[in-house]
Short mmCIF file of C-alpha atoms in Angstrom, two decimals:
data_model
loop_
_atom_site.label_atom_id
_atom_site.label_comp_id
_atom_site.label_asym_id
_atom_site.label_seq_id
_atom_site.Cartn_x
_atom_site.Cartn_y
_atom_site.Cartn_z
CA UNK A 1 6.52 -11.98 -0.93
CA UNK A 2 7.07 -8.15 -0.63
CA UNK A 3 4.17 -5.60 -0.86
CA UNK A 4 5.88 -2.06 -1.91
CA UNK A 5 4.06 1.11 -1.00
CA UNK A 6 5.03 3.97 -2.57
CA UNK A 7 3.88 7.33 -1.81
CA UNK A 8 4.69 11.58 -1.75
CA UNK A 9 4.77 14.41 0.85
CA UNK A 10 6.72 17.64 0.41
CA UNK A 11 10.13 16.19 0.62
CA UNK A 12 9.96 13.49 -2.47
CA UNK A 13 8.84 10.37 -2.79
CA UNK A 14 9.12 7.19 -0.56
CA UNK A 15 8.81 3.48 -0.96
CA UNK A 16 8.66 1.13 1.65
CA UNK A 17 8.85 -2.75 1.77
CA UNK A 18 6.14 -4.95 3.78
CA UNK A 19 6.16 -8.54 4.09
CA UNK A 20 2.00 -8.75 4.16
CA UNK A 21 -0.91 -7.06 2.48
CA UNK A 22 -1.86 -5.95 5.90
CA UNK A 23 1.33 -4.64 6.72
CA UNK A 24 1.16 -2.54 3.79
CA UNK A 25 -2.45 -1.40 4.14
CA UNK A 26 -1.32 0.01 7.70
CA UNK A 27 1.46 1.41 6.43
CA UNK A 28 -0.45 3.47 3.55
CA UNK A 29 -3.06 4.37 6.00
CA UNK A 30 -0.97 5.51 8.44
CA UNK A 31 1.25 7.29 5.32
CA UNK A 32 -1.81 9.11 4.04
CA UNK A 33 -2.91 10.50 7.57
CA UNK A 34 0.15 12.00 7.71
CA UNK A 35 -1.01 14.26 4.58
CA UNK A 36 1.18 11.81 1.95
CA UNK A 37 -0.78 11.99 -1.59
CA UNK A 38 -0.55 9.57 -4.45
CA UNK A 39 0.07 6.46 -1.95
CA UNK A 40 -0.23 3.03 -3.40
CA UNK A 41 0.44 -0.57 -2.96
CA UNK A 42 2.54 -2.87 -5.39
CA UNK A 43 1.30 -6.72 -4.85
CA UNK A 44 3.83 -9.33 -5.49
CA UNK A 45 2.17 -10.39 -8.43
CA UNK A 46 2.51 -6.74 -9.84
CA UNK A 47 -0.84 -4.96 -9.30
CA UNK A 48 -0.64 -1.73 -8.13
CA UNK A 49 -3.63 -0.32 -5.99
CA UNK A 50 -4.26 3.33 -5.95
CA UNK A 51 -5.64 4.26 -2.68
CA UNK A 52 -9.29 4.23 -3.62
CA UNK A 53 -8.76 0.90 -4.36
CA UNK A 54 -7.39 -0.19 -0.93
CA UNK A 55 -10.25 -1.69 -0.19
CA UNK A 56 -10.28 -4.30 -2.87
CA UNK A 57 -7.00 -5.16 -1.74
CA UNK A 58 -8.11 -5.59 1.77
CA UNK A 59 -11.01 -8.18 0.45
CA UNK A 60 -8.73 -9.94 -2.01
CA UNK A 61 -6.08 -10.58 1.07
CA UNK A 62 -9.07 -11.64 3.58
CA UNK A 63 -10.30 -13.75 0.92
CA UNK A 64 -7.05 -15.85 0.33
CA UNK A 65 -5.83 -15.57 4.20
CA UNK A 66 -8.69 -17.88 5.50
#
């Protein structure tokens, strides 16, 4: 099921598909160090995480990966 994460630099706005919740964690991280703002993940089930909420997202997908 696709995670979307969705974020803004200078040139627009970009979303990208991942396959996992890790995936898209990395993906955000990696989006934000690059000096992207208003990053965020979409969950399959709809739920959208704002980045100071990446860390619930990283407990929820621990929690139902083990």
């Amino acid at each position: 099921m696709p995670y979307f994460v969705k974020a803004t630099d200078t040139s627009g706005t970009v979303t990208l598909r991942r396959d996992t919740a890790a995936a898209a964690l990395k993906k955000a991280t990696e989006l934000t160090n690059d000096g992207c703002w208003d990053v965020q993940i979409g969950t399959p089930d709809g739920r959208v995480y704002e980045s100071n909420a990446f860390g619930e997202l990283r407990a929820d997908a621990e929690a139902h990966s083990g």
